[in-house]
């Protein structure tokens, strides 16, 4: 049991950092660039993606021995599309303002390669518990990445955070940052930053090892 | 590619077809259930948003009814009619105090949907609200974020037609100052209003 829970934790934690879907695997770039012009939009998209990934991973790992291999991808797509549409209706009913902002990008979660990728690579080969831990970690990692980009773009591009003005009326926002090109620029900067952090972390253990020797 | 393909002779075509059919069926069921469950709320949200917009463009409105054209006259729309129409705003005693007219046209990037109020007594526009637009953030979106621009449509003469003039030069009652840096979007708003006015104002005044 203890081994199980530590393994589940490992499956969860890898999505946050070591195999982060955005910073490491560079998956799911379409929503990453399209809806991160504000922190709240990024959170909503991350939340919707999390719901879809958790639901699909649960169902697919439950059914992994039932689905014939030849039609597995089509089955995955049906499952994913169903969860996406559920999320779409729910948002439309309970958060119309957010739904209006995200618009077509909710439906486009269906083609987020992160979700199909996790089904094929993980949920279809692991037990329900592990699949859920993996889905939780990956979607949390995705949410974290969206939130980083969304906050950074909103702060520079609009001078606000969650809609609250930060810098006073004299701040001239860098409008480019909330426009599509800003998404690419900021994503590049953030990937650079995380690459640098990763490199710095990779260097440290080797130095301590050398000292010990 | 990396793994050897296992022998699949035992998986029959029937099983494949069955799996997909079942998946489709269950998915359909789930969707239908959630659609039915959320529909009233979604409709209510849309109705409330429209009501808010109508009351915003016709100051003093207490209630509204949908009007459509039949026999060249404006009449109250029957429930569930899908025809294009406008909204008559009434005050507390039920008198029509103005009309809210929806308009749609091409903006800078995509269609702009808007609603404007019209007071037949004074012949003036009473307000304008953008319902749906994808104008450039920071530039074109000033058509609803710039309070000065939006305010121009209150007490604006609708006849002979609304005219867009460069910022700071508007003097006549039917002139609107364009937004600097969003000329195309401002022009689009004025054009949509004029087109909708040409279509609806004669009907309002005729009956």
Short mmCIF file of N, CA and C in Angstrom, two decimals, chain A residues 37 65-72 74-75 78-79 81-83 85-86 89-90 92-96 100-101 103-104 125 158 175 178-179, chain B residues 3 6 8 11 15-17 19-20 23-24 26-28 30-31 34-35 38-39 41-42 45-46 130-134 136-139 145:
data_model
loop_
_atom_site.label_atom_id
_atom_site.label_comp_id
_atom_site.label_asym_id
_atom_site.label_seq_id
_atom_site.Cartn_x
_atom_site.Cartn_y
_atom_site.Cartn_z
N UNK A 37 -4.72 35.53 -22.45
CA UNK A 37 -4.54 36.98 -22.40
C UNK A 37 -4.94 37.57 -21.05
N UNK A 65 -9.32 -2.81 -20.62
CA UNK A 65 -9.28 -4.19 -21.08
C UNK A 65 -10.47 -4.55 -21.96
N UNK A 66 -11.40 -3.62 -22.10
CA UNK A 66 -12.62 -3.90 -22.87
C UNK A 66 -12.51 -3.36 -24.29
N UNK A 67 -11.82 -2.21 -24.43
CA UNK A 67 -11.77 -1.55 -25.73
C UNK A 67 -10.83 -2.31 -26.66
N UNK A 68 -11.31 -2.76 -27.82
CA UNK A 68 -10.41 -3.44 -28.77
C UNK A 68 -9.33 -2.48 -29.25
N UNK A 69 -8.11 -3.00 -29.38
CA UNK A 69 -6.98 -2.14 -29.73
C UNK A 69 -7.19 -1.37 -31.04
N UNK A 70 -7.86 -2.03 -32.01
CA UNK A 70 -7.96 -1.39 -33.33
C UNK A 70 -8.79 -0.11 -33.31
N UNK A 71 -9.77 -0.05 -32.41
CA UNK A 71 -10.65 1.12 -32.42
C UNK A 71 -10.42 1.98 -31.19
N UNK A 72 -9.25 1.82 -30.55
CA UNK A 72 -9.07 2.52 -29.28
C UNK A 72 -9.07 4.04 -29.46
N UNK A 74 -10.46 5.95 -31.73
CA UNK A 74 -11.80 6.50 -31.98
C UNK A 74 -12.60 6.51 -30.68
N UNK A 75 -12.46 5.44 -29.90
CA UNK A 75 -13.19 5.40 -28.63
C UNK A 75 -12.72 6.51 -27.70
N UNK A 78 -14.27 9.75 -28.72
CA UNK A 78 -15.68 9.86 -28.33
C UNK A 78 -15.78 10.25 -26.85
N UNK A 79 -14.98 9.54 -26.03
CA UNK A 79 -15.02 9.82 -24.59
C UNK A 79 -14.61 11.27 -24.31
N UNK A 81 -14.54 13.87 -26.36
CA UNK A 81 -15.48 14.85 -26.90
C UNK A 81 -16.71 14.97 -26.01
N UNK A 82 -17.14 13.84 -25.45
CA UNK A 82 -18.30 13.90 -24.56
C UNK A 82 -18.00 14.78 -23.34
N UNK A 83 -16.85 14.55 -22.72
CA UNK A 83 -16.52 15.35 -21.54
C UNK A 83 -16.36 16.83 -21.90
N UNK A 85 -17.91 18.47 -24.26
CA UNK A 85 -19.22 19.08 -24.47
C UNK A 85 -19.93 19.28 -23.13
N UNK A 86 -19.74 18.33 -22.20
CA UNK A 86 -20.32 18.52 -20.87
C UNK A 86 -19.77 19.80 -20.24
N UNK A 89 -21.36 22.93 -21.96
CA UNK A 89 -22.73 23.23 -21.51
C UNK A 89 -22.72 23.80 -20.10
N UNK A 90 -21.91 23.16 -19.23
CA UNK A 90 -21.90 23.58 -17.84
C UNK A 90 -21.42 25.02 -17.70
N UNK A 92 -21.51 27.30 -19.98
CA UNK A 92 -22.47 28.18 -20.60
C UNK A 92 -23.62 28.48 -19.65
N UNK A 93 -23.99 27.46 -18.85
CA UNK A 93 -25.13 27.63 -17.94
C UNK A 93 -24.73 28.39 -16.68
N UNK A 94 -23.52 28.14 -16.17
CA UNK A 94 -23.21 28.69 -14.85
C UNK A 94 -22.19 29.83 -14.88
N UNK A 95 -21.45 29.98 -15.97
CA UNK A 95 -20.50 31.09 -16.05
C UNK A 95 -20.53 31.67 -17.46
N UNK A 96 -21.68 32.26 -17.84
CA UNK A 96 -21.83 32.74 -19.22
C UNK A 96 -20.75 33.73 -19.64
N UNK A 100 -18.23 33.20 -22.77
CA UNK A 100 -18.16 34.13 -23.89
C UNK A 100 -16.69 34.46 -24.21
N UNK A 101 -15.88 34.62 -23.17
CA UNK A 101 -14.46 34.94 -23.36
C UNK A 101 -13.73 33.78 -24.04
N UNK A 103 -15.06 31.14 -25.60
CA UNK A 103 -15.69 30.85 -26.88
C UNK A 103 -15.34 29.49 -27.45
N UNK A 104 -14.86 29.49 -28.68
CA UNK A 104 -14.62 28.25 -29.40
C UNK A 104 -13.52 27.41 -28.76
N UNK A 125 -2.93 1.97 -20.08
CA UNK A 125 -2.01 0.91 -19.64
C UNK A 125 -1.86 0.83 -18.14
N UNK A 158 -2.00 44.58 -19.88
CA UNK A 158 -3.22 45.29 -19.51
C UNK A 158 -3.02 46.08 -18.21
N UNK A 175 0.07 46.79 -25.18
CA UNK A 175 -1.08 46.08 -25.74
C UNK A 175 -0.68 44.84 -26.52
N UNK A 178 -1.24 41.32 -24.98
CA UNK A 178 -2.51 40.60 -24.92
C UNK A 178 -3.00 40.24 -26.32
N UNK A 179 -2.28 40.66 -27.33
CA UNK A 179 -2.61 40.28 -28.71
C UNK A 179 -1.87 38.98 -29.04
N UNK B 3 6.33 -1.54 -30.51
CA UNK B 3 5.90 -2.81 -29.95
C UNK B 3 5.45 -3.74 -31.06
N UNK B 6 0.32 -7.45 -31.57
CA UNK B 6 -0.17 -8.75 -31.11
C UNK B 6 -1.16 -9.34 -32.11
N UNK B 8 -4.41 -10.43 -33.55
CA UNK B 8 -5.73 -9.90 -33.21
C UNK B 8 -6.85 -10.75 -33.77
N UNK B 11 -10.13 -10.83 -31.91
CA UNK B 11 -11.01 -9.65 -31.83
C UNK B 11 -11.81 -9.56 -33.12
N UNK B 15 -17.06 -7.14 -32.40
CA UNK B 15 -16.70 -6.50 -31.13
C UNK B 15 -16.32 -5.03 -31.34
N UNK B 16 -15.60 -4.80 -32.45
CA UNK B 16 -15.19 -3.42 -32.73
C UNK B 16 -16.40 -2.53 -32.97
N UNK B 17 -17.29 -3.04 -33.82
CA UNK B 17 -18.48 -2.27 -34.14
C UNK B 17 -19.30 -2.03 -32.88
N UNK B 19 -18.29 -1.94 -29.77
CA UNK B 19 -17.65 -0.99 -28.87
C UNK B 19 -17.96 0.44 -29.29
N UNK B 20 -17.76 0.72 -30.58
CA UNK B 20 -17.97 2.09 -31.05
C UNK B 20 -19.43 2.49 -30.96
N UNK B 23 -20.19 3.15 -27.37
CA UNK B 23 -19.57 4.40 -26.93
C UNK B 23 -20.38 5.59 -27.44
N UNK B 24 -20.76 5.53 -28.71
CA UNK B 24 -21.54 6.62 -29.29
C UNK B 24 -22.87 6.79 -28.61
N UNK B 26 -23.80 5.80 -25.53
CA UNK B 26 -23.68 6.31 -24.16
C UNK B 26 -23.34 7.79 -24.16
N UNK B 27 -22.44 8.15 -25.08
CA UNK B 27 -22.05 9.55 -25.17
C UNK B 27 -23.27 10.41 -25.52
N UNK B 28 -24.06 9.92 -26.48
CA UNK B 28 -25.27 10.65 -26.88
C UNK B 28 -26.21 10.83 -25.71
N UNK B 30 -25.49 10.81 -22.49
CA UNK B 30 -24.94 11.75 -21.51
C UNK B 30 -25.13 13.18 -22.01
N UNK B 31 -24.87 13.40 -23.29
CA UNK B 31 -24.98 14.75 -23.85
C UNK B 31 -26.43 15.24 -23.79
N UNK B 34 -27.38 16.19 -20.21
CA UNK B 34 -26.81 17.45 -19.73
C UNK B 34 -27.39 18.64 -20.51
N UNK B 35 -27.64 18.43 -21.80
CA UNK B 35 -28.22 19.50 -22.61
C UNK B 35 -29.57 19.90 -22.04
N UNK B 38 -29.19 21.73 -18.66
CA UNK B 38 -28.63 23.08 -18.62
C UNK B 38 -29.41 24.07 -19.49
N UNK B 39 -30.24 23.55 -20.40
CA UNK B 39 -30.91 24.44 -21.37
C UNK B 39 -31.70 25.57 -20.72
N UNK B 41 -31.36 27.06 -17.96
CA UNK B 41 -30.45 28.05 -17.36
C UNK B 41 -29.75 28.88 -18.44
N UNK B 42 -29.35 28.20 -19.52
CA UNK B 42 -28.66 28.91 -20.61
C UNK B 42 -29.62 29.94 -21.24
N UNK B 45 -30.07 32.82 -18.94
CA UNK B 45 -28.91 33.72 -18.99
C UNK B 45 -28.99 34.65 -20.19
N UNK B 46 -29.32 34.05 -21.35
CA UNK B 46 -29.38 34.87 -22.57
C UNK B 46 -30.49 35.91 -22.47
N UNK B 130 -22.59 47.30 -27.31
CA UNK B 130 -22.03 46.25 -28.15
C UNK B 130 -22.31 44.92 -27.47
N UNK B 131 -22.99 44.03 -28.19
CA UNK B 131 -23.32 42.74 -27.59
C UNK B 131 -22.21 41.74 -27.82
N UNK B 132 -21.65 41.74 -29.03
CA UNK B 132 -20.69 40.70 -29.39
C UNK B 132 -19.69 41.33 -30.35
N UNK B 133 -18.38 41.19 -30.06
CA UNK B 133 -17.40 41.73 -31.00
C UNK B 133 -16.05 41.09 -30.74
N UNK B 134 -15.21 41.09 -31.75
CA UNK B 134 -13.84 40.59 -31.59
C UNK B 134 -12.85 41.65 -32.07
N UNK B 136 -9.86 44.47 -31.98
CA UNK B 136 -8.53 44.40 -31.37
C UNK B 136 -8.53 44.95 -29.95
N UNK B 137 -8.03 44.16 -28.99
CA UNK B 137 -7.94 44.69 -27.62
C UNK B 137 -7.06 45.93 -27.59
N UNK B 138 -7.49 46.94 -26.86
CA UNK B 138 -6.68 48.14 -26.71
C UNK B 138 -6.91 49.16 -27.80
N UNK B 139 -7.44 48.73 -28.96
CA UNK B 139 -7.71 49.69 -30.04
C UNK B 139 -9.19 49.64 -30.40
N UNK B 145 -15.32 50.09 -24.65
CA UNK B 145 -14.58 50.40 -23.42
C UNK B 145 -14.42 51.90 -23.22
#
